[in-house]
PDB file of C-alpha atoms and ligand atoms in Angstrom:
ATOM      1  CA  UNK A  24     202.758 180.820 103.277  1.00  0.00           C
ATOM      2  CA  UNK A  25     205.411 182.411 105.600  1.00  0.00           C
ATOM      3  CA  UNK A  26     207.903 179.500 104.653  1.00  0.00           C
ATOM      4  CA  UNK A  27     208.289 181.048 101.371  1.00  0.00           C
ATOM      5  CA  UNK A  28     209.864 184.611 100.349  1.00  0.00           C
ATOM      6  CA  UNK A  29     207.251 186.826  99.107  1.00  0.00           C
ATOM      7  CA  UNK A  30     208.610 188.501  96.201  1.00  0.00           C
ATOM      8  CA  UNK A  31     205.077 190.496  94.837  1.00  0.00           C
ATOM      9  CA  UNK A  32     202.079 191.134  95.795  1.00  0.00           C
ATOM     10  CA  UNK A  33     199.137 191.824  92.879  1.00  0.00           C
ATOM     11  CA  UNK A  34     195.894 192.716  92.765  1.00  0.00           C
ATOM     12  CA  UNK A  35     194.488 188.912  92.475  1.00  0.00           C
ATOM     13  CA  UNK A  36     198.120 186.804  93.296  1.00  0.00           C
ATOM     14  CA  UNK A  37     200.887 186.414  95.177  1.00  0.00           C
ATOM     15  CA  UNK A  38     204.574 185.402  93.524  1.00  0.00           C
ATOM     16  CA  UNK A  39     206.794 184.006  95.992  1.00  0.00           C
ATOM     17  CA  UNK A  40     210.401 182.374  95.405  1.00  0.00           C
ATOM     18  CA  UNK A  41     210.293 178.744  93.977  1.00  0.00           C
ATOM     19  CA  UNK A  42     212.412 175.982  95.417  1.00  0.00           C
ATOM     20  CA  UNK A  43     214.524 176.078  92.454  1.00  0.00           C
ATOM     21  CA  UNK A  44     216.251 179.075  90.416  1.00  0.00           C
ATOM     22  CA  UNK A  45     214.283 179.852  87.940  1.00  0.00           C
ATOM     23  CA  UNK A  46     211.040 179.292  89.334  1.00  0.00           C
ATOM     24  CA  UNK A  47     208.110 180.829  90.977  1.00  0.00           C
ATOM     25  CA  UNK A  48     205.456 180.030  93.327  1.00  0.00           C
ATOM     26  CA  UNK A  49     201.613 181.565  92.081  1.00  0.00           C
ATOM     27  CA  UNK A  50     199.537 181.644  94.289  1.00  0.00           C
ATOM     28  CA  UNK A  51     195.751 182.985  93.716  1.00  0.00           C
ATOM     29  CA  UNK A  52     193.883 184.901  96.103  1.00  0.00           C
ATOM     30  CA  UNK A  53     190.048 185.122  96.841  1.00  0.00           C
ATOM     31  CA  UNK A  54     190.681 189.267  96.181  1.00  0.00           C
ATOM     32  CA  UNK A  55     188.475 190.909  93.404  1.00  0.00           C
ATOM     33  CA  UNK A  56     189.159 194.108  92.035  1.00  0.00           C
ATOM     34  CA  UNK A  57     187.521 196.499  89.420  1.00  0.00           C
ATOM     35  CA  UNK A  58     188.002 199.842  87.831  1.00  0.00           C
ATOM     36  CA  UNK A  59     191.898 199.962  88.765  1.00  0.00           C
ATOM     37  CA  UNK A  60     191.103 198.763  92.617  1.00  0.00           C
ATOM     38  CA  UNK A  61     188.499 201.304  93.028  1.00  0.00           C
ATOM     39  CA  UNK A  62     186.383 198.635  93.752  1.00  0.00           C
ATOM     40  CA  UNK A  63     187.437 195.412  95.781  1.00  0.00           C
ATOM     41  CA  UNK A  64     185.408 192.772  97.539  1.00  0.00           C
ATOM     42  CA  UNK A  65     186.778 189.208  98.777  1.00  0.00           C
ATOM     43  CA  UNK A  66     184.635 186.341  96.321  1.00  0.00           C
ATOM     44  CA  UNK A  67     185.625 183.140  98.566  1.00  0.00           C
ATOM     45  CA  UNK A  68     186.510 180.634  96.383  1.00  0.00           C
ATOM     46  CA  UNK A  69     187.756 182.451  93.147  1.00  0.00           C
ATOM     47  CA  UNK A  70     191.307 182.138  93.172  1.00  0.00           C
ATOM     48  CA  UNK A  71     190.962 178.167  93.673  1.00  0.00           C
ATOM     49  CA  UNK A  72     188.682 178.396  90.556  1.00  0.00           C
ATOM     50  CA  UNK A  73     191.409 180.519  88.811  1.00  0.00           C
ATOM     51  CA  UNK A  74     193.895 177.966  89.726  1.00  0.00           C
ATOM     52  CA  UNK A  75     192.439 175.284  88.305  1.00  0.00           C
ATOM     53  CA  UNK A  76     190.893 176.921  84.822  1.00  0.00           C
ATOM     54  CA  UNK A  77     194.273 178.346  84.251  1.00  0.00           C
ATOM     55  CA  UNK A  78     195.703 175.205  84.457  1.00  0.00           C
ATOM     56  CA  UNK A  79     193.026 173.766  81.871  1.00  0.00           C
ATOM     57  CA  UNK A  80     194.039 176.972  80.134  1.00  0.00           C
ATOM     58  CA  UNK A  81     197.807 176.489  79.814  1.00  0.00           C
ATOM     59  CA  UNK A  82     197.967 172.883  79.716  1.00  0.00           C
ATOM     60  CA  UNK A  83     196.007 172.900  76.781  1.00  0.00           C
ATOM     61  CA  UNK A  84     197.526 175.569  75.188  1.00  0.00           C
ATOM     62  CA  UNK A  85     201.275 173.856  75.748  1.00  0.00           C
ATOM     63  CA  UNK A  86     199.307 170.915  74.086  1.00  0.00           C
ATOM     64  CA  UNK A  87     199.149 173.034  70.266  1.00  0.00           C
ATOM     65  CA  UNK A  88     202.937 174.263  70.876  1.00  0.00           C
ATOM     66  CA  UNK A  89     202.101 178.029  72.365  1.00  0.00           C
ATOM     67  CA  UNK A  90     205.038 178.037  75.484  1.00  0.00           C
ATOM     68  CA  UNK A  91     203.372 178.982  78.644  1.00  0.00           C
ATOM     69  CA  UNK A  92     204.907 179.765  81.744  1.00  0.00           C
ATOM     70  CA  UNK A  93     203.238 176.723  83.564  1.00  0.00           C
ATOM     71  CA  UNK A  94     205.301 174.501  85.076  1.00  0.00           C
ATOM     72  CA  UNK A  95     202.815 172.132  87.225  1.00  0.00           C
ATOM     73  CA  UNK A  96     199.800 172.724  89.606  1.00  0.00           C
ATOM     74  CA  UNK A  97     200.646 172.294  93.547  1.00  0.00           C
ATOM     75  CA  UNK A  98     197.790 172.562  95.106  1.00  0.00           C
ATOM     76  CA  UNK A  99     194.141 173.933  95.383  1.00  0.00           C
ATOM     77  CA  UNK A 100     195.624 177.777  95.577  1.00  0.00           C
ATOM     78  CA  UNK A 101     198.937 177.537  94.137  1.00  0.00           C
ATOM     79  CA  UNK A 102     200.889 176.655  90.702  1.00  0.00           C
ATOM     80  CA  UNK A 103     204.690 176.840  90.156  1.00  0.00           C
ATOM     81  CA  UNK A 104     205.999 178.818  87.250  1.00  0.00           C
ATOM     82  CA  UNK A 105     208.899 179.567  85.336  1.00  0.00           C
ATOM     83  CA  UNK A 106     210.284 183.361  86.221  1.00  0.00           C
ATOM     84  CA  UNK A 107     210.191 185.809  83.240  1.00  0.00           C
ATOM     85  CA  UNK A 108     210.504 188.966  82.813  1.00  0.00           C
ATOM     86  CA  UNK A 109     206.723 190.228  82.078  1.00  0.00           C
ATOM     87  CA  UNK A 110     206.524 192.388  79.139  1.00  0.00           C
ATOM     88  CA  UNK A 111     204.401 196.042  80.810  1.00  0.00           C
ATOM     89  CA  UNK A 112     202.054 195.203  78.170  1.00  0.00           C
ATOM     90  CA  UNK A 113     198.775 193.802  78.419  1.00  0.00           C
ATOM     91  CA  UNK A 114     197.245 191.658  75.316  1.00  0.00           C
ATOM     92  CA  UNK A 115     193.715 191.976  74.721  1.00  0.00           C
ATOM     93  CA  UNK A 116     191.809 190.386  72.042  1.00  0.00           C
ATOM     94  CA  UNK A 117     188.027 191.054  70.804  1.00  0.00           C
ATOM     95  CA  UNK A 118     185.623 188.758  69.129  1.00  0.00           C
ATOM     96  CA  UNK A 119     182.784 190.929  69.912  1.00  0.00           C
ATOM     97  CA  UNK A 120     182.374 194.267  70.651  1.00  0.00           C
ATOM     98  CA  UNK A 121     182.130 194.973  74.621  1.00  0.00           C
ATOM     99  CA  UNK A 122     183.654 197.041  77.642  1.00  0.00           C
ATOM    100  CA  UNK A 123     186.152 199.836  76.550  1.00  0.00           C
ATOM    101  CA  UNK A 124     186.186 199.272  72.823  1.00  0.00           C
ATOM    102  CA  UNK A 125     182.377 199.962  72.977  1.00  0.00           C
ATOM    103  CA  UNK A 126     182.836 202.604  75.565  1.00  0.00           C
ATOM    104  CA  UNK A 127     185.596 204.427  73.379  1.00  0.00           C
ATOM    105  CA  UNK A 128     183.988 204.024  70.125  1.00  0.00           C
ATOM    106  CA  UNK A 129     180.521 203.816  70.898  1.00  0.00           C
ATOM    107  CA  UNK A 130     180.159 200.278  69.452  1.00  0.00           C
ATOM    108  CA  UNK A 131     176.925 198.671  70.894  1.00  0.00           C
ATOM    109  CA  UNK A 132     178.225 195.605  73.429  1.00  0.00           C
ATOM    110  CA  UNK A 133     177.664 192.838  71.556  1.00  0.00           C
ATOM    111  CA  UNK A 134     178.821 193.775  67.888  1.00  0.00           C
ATOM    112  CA  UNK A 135     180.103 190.966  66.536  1.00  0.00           C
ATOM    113  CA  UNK A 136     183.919 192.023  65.009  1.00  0.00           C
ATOM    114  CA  UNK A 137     184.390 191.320  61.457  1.00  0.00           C
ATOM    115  CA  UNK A 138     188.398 189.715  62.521  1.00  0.00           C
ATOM    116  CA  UNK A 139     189.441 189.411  65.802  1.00  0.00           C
ATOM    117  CA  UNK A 140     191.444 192.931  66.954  1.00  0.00           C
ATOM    118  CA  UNK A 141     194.106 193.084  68.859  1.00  0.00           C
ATOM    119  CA  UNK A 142     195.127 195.894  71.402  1.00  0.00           C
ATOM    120  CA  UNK A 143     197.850 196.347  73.554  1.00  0.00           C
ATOM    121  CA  UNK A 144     197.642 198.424  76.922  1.00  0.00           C
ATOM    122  CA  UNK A 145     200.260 199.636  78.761  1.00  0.00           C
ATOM    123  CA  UNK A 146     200.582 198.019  82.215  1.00  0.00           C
ATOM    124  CA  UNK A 147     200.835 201.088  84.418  1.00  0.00           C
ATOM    125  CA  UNK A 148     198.130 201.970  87.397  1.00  0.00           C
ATOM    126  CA  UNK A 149     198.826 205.049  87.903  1.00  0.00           C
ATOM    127  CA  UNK A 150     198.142 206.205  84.387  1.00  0.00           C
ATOM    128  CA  UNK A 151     195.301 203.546  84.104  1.00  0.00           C
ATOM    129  CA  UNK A 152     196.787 201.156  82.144  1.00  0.00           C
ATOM    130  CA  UNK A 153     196.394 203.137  78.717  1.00  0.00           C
ATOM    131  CA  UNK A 154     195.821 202.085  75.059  1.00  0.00           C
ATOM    132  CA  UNK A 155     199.062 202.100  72.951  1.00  0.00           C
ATOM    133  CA  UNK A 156     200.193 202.071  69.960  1.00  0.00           C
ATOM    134  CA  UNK A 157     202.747 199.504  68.004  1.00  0.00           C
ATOM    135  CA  UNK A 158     204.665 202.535  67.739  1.00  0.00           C
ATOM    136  CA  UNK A 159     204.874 203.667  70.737  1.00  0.00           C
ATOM    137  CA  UNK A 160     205.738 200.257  72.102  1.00  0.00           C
ATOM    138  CA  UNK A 161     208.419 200.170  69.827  1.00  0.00           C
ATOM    139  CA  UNK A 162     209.627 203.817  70.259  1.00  0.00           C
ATOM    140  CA  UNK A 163     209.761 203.466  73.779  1.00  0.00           C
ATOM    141  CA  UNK A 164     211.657 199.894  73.766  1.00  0.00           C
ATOM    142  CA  UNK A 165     208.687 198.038  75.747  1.00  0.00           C
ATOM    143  CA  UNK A 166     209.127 195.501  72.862  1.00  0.00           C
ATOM    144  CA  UNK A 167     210.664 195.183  69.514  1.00  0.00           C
ATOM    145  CA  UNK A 168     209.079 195.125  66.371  1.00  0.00           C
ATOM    146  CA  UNK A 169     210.276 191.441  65.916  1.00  0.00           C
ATOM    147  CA  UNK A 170     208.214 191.043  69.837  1.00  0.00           C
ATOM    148  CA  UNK A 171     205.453 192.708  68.677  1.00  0.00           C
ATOM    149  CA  UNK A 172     204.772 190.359  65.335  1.00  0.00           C
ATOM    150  CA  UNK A 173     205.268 187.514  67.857  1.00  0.00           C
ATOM    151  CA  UNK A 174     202.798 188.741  70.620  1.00  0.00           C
ATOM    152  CA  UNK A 175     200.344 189.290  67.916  1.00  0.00           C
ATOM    153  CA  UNK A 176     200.965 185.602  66.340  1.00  0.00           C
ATOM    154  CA  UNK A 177     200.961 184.048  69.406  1.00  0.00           C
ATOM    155  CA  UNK A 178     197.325 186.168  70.959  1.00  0.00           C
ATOM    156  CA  UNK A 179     195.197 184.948  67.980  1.00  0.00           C
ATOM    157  CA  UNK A 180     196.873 181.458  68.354  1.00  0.00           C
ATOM    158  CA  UNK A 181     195.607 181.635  71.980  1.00  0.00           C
ATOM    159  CA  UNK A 182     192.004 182.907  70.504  1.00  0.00           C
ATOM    160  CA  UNK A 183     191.278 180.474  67.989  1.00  0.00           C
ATOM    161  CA  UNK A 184     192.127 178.068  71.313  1.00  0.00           C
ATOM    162  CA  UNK A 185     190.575 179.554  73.782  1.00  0.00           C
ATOM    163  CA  UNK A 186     187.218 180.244  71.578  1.00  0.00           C
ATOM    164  CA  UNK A 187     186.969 176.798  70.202  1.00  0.00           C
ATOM    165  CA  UNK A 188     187.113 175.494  73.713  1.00  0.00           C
ATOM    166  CA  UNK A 189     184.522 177.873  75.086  1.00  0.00           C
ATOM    167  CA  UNK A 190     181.954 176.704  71.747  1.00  0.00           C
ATOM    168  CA  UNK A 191     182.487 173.409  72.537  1.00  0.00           C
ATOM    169  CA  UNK A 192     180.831 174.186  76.273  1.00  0.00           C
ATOM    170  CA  UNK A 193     178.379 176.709  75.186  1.00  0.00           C
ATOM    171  CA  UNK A 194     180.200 179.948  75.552  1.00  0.00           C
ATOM    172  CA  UNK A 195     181.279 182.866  73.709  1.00  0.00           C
ATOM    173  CA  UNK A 196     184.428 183.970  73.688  1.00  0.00           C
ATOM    174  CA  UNK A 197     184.315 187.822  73.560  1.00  0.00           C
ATOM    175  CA  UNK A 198     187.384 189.124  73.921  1.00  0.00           C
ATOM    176  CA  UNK A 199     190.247 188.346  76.951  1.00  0.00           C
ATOM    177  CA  UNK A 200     193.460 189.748  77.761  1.00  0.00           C
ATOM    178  CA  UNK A 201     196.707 188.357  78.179  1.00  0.00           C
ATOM    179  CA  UNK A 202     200.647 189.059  79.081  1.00  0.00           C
ATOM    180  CA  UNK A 203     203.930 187.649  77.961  1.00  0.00           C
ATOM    181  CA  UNK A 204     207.444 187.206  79.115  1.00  0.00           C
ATOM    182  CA  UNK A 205     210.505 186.814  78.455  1.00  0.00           C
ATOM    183  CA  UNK A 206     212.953 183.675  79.135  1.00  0.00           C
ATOM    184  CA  UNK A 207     216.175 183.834  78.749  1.00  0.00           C
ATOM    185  CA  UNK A 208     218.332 180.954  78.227  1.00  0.00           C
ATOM    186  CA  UNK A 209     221.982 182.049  78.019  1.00  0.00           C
ATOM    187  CA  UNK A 210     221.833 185.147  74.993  1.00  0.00           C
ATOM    188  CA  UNK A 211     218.865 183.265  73.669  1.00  0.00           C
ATOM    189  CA  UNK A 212     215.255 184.899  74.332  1.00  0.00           C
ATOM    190  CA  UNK A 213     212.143 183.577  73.802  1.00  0.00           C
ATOM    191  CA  UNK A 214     208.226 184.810  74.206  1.00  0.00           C
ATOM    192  CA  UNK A 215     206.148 183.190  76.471  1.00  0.00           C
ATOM    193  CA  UNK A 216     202.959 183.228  77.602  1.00  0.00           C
ATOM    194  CA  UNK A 217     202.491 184.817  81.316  1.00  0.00           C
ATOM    195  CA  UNK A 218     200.109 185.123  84.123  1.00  0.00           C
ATOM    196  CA  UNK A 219     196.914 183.603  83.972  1.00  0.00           C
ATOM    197  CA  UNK A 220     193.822 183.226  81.621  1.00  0.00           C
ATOM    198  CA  UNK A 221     190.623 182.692  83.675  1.00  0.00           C
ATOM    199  CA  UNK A 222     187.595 184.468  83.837  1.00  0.00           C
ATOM    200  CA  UNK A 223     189.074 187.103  85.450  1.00  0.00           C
ATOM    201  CA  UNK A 224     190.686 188.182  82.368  1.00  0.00           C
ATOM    202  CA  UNK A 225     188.339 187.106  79.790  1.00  0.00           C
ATOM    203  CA  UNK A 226     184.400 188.019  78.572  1.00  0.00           C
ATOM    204  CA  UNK A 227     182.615 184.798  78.482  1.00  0.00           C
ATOM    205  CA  UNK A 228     178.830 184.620  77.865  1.00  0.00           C
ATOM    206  CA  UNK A 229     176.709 181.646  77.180  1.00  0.00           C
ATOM    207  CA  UNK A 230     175.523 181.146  74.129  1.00  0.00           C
ATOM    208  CA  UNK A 231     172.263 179.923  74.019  1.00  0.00           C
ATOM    209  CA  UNK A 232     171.339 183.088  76.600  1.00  0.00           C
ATOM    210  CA  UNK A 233     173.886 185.908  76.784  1.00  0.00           C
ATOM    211  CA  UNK A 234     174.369 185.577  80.812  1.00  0.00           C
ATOM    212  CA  UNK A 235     177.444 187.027  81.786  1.00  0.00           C
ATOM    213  CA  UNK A 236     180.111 184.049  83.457  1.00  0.00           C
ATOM    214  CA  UNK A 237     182.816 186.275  83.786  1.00  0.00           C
ATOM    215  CA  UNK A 238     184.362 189.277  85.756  1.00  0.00           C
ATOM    216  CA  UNK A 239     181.933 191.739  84.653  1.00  0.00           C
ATOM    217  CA  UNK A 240     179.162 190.345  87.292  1.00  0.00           C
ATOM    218  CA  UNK A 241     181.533 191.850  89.883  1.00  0.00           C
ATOM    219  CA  UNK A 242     182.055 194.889  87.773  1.00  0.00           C
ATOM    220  CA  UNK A 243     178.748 195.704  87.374  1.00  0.00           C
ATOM    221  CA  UNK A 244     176.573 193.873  90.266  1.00  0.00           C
ATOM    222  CA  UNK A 245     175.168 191.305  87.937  1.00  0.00           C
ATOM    223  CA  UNK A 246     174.942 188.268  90.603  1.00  0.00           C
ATOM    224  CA  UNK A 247     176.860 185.682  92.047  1.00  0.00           C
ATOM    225  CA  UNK A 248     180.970 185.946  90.671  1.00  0.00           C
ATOM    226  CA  UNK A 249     181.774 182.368  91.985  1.00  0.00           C
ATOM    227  CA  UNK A 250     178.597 180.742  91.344  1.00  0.00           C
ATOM    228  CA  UNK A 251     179.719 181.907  87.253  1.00  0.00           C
ATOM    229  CA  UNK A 252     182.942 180.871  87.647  1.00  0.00           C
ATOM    230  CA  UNK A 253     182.199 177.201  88.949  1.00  0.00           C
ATOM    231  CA  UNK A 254     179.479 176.880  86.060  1.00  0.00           C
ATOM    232  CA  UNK A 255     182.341 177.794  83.783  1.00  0.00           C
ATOM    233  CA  UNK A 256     184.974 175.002  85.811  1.00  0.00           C
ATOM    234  CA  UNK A 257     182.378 172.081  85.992  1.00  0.00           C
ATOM    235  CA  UNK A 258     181.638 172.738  82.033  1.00  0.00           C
ATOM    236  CA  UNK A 259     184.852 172.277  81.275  1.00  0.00           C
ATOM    237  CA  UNK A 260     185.345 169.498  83.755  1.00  0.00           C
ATOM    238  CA  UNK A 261     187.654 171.305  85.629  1.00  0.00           C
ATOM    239  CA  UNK A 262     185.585 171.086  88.545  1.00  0.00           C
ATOM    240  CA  UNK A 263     183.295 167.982  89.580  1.00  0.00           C
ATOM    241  CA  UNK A 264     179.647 168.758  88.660  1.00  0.00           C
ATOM    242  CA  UNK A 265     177.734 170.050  92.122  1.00  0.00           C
ATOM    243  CA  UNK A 266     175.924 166.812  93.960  1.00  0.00           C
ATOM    244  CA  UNK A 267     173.867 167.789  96.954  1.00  0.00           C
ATOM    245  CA  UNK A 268     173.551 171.344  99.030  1.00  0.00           C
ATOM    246  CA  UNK A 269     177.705 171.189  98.973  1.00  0.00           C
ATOM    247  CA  UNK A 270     178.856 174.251  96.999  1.00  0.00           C
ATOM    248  CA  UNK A 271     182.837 175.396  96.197  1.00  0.00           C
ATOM    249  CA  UNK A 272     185.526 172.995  95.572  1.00  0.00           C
ATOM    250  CA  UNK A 273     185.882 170.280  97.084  1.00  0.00           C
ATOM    251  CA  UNK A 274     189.809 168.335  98.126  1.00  0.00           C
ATOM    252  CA  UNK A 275     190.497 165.622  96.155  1.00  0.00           C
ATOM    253  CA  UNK A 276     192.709 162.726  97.969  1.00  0.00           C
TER     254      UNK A 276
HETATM  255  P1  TMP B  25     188.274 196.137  78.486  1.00  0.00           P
HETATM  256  O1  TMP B  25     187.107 196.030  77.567  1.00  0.00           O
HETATM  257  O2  TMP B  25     187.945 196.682  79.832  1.00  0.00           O
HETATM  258  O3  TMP B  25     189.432 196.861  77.846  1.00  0.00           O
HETATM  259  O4  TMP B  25     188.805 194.645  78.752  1.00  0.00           O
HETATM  260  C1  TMP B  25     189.177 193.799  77.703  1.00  0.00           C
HETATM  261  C2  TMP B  25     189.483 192.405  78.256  1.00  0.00           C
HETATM  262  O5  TMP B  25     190.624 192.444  79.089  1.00  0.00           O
HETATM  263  C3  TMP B  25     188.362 191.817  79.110  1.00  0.00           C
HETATM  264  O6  TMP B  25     188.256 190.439  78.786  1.00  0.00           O
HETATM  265  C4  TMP B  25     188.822 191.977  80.516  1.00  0.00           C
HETATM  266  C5  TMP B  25     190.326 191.972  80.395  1.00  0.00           C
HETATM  267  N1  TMP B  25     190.971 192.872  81.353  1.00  0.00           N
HETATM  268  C6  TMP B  25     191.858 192.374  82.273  1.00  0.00           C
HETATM  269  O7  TMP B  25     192.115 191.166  82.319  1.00  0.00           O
HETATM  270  N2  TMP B  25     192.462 193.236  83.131  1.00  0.00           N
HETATM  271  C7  TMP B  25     192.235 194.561  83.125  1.00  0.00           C
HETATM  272  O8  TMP B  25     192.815 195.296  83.931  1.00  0.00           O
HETATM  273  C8  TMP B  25     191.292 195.082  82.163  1.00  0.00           C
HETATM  274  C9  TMP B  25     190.984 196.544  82.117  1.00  0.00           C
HETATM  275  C10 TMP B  25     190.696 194.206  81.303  1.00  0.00           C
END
């Protein structure tokens, strides 16, 4: 990695300079973290599985006309990117009642929503990433209103996606979370979507039994986090099904 400039270090990735302006090498790290880092552990394995479902992710979502920032996949740990200008927002959506939405309004985990909701968060550790509101978004120039109507369009567009593809494989989508950025071309800006979606950022539970293939097994102690992860890859093809005692990803020539 040292041949590249490091220009951020997150909780989960690493964003170092791409080879051309404009562009950024992501690269995802093994590195789990919970409850604003108060809890951390190393799952080996994890960020090649985020790699590679994020891919699926974006690729498909290009595929229905959402932008992405997703340029192409370079290898098992790292993707290149176009460089925006991330929006301190995060993007959640819920299906189903679950983790601070339940907590917060004492919703049993598990209610299903009567139309998806959509929350935004202000990115910010050190006040814990706090619920906003559109007005306070607005009032404080994180985004415009004009922003805001097309972050909202453009997170159910990536529901309706996202939870068709899960139902097709058996699996719920319950709520996930996403961030957008901003690319500017000349005086021209356009929204686009950010980061990553993998199970890191989503709820995902299987259908047919309610187990847990998602981030909240490291959260809460629930099992094996990669084990999840690889059932959720190999469902969705992303990963080869398992032959033999060999377990984690295997290189493909
Ligand atoms: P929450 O119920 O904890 O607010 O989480 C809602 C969704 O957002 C869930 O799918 C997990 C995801 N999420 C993140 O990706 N990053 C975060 O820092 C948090 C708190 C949640």
């Amino acid at each position: 990695m040292a041949r590249r400039r490091m220009i951020y270090e997150g909780k989960a990735k690493i964003l170092y300079e791409g080879p051309e302006a404009g562009t950024i090498v992501q690269y995802f790290k093994d590195d789990a973290t919970a409850f604003n880092a108060e809890k951390k552990a190393v799952i080996e394995g994890k960020g090649v599985l985020n790699n590679m479902l994020s891919e699926h992710f974006m690729i498909g979502l290009g595929g229905i006309g959402i932008p992405t920032h997703f340029i192409k996949r370079l290898n098992m740990r790292e993707q290149l990117i176009k460089a925006v200008e991330v929006i301190p927002l995060e993007v959640v959506v819920r299906n189903v009642a679950a983790g601070s939405m339940s907590k917060r309004l004492g919703i049993e985990e598990g209610t299903p929503l009567s139309r998806p909701i959509v929350e935004f968060y202000y990115k910010d550790d050190s006040l814990n990433d706090p619920l906003v509101t559109e007005d306070q978004i607005v009032a404080f120039q994180w985004a415009s209103p004009q922003d805001l109507d097309e972050m909202v369009t453009m997170a159910l567009r990536v529901n309706d996606f996202m939870s068709g593809l899960m139902f097709g494989v058996g699996i719920k989508l319950v709520d996930f979370k996403i961030e957008i950025g901003r690319l500017f071309d000349g005086d021209y800006q356009r929204l686009i979507l950010a980061d990553e979606i993998s199970p890191d950022s989503c709820r995902l539970w299987d259908i047919e039994t309610g187990r847990k293939l998602d981030k909240d097994i490291f959260r809460h102690d629930l099992g094996d986090l990669a084990d999840a992860y690889t059932e959720v890859a190999t469902r969705l093809g992303v990963m080869p099904k398992k032959s033999g005692g060999s377990t984690g990803p295997t290189l493909v020539k």
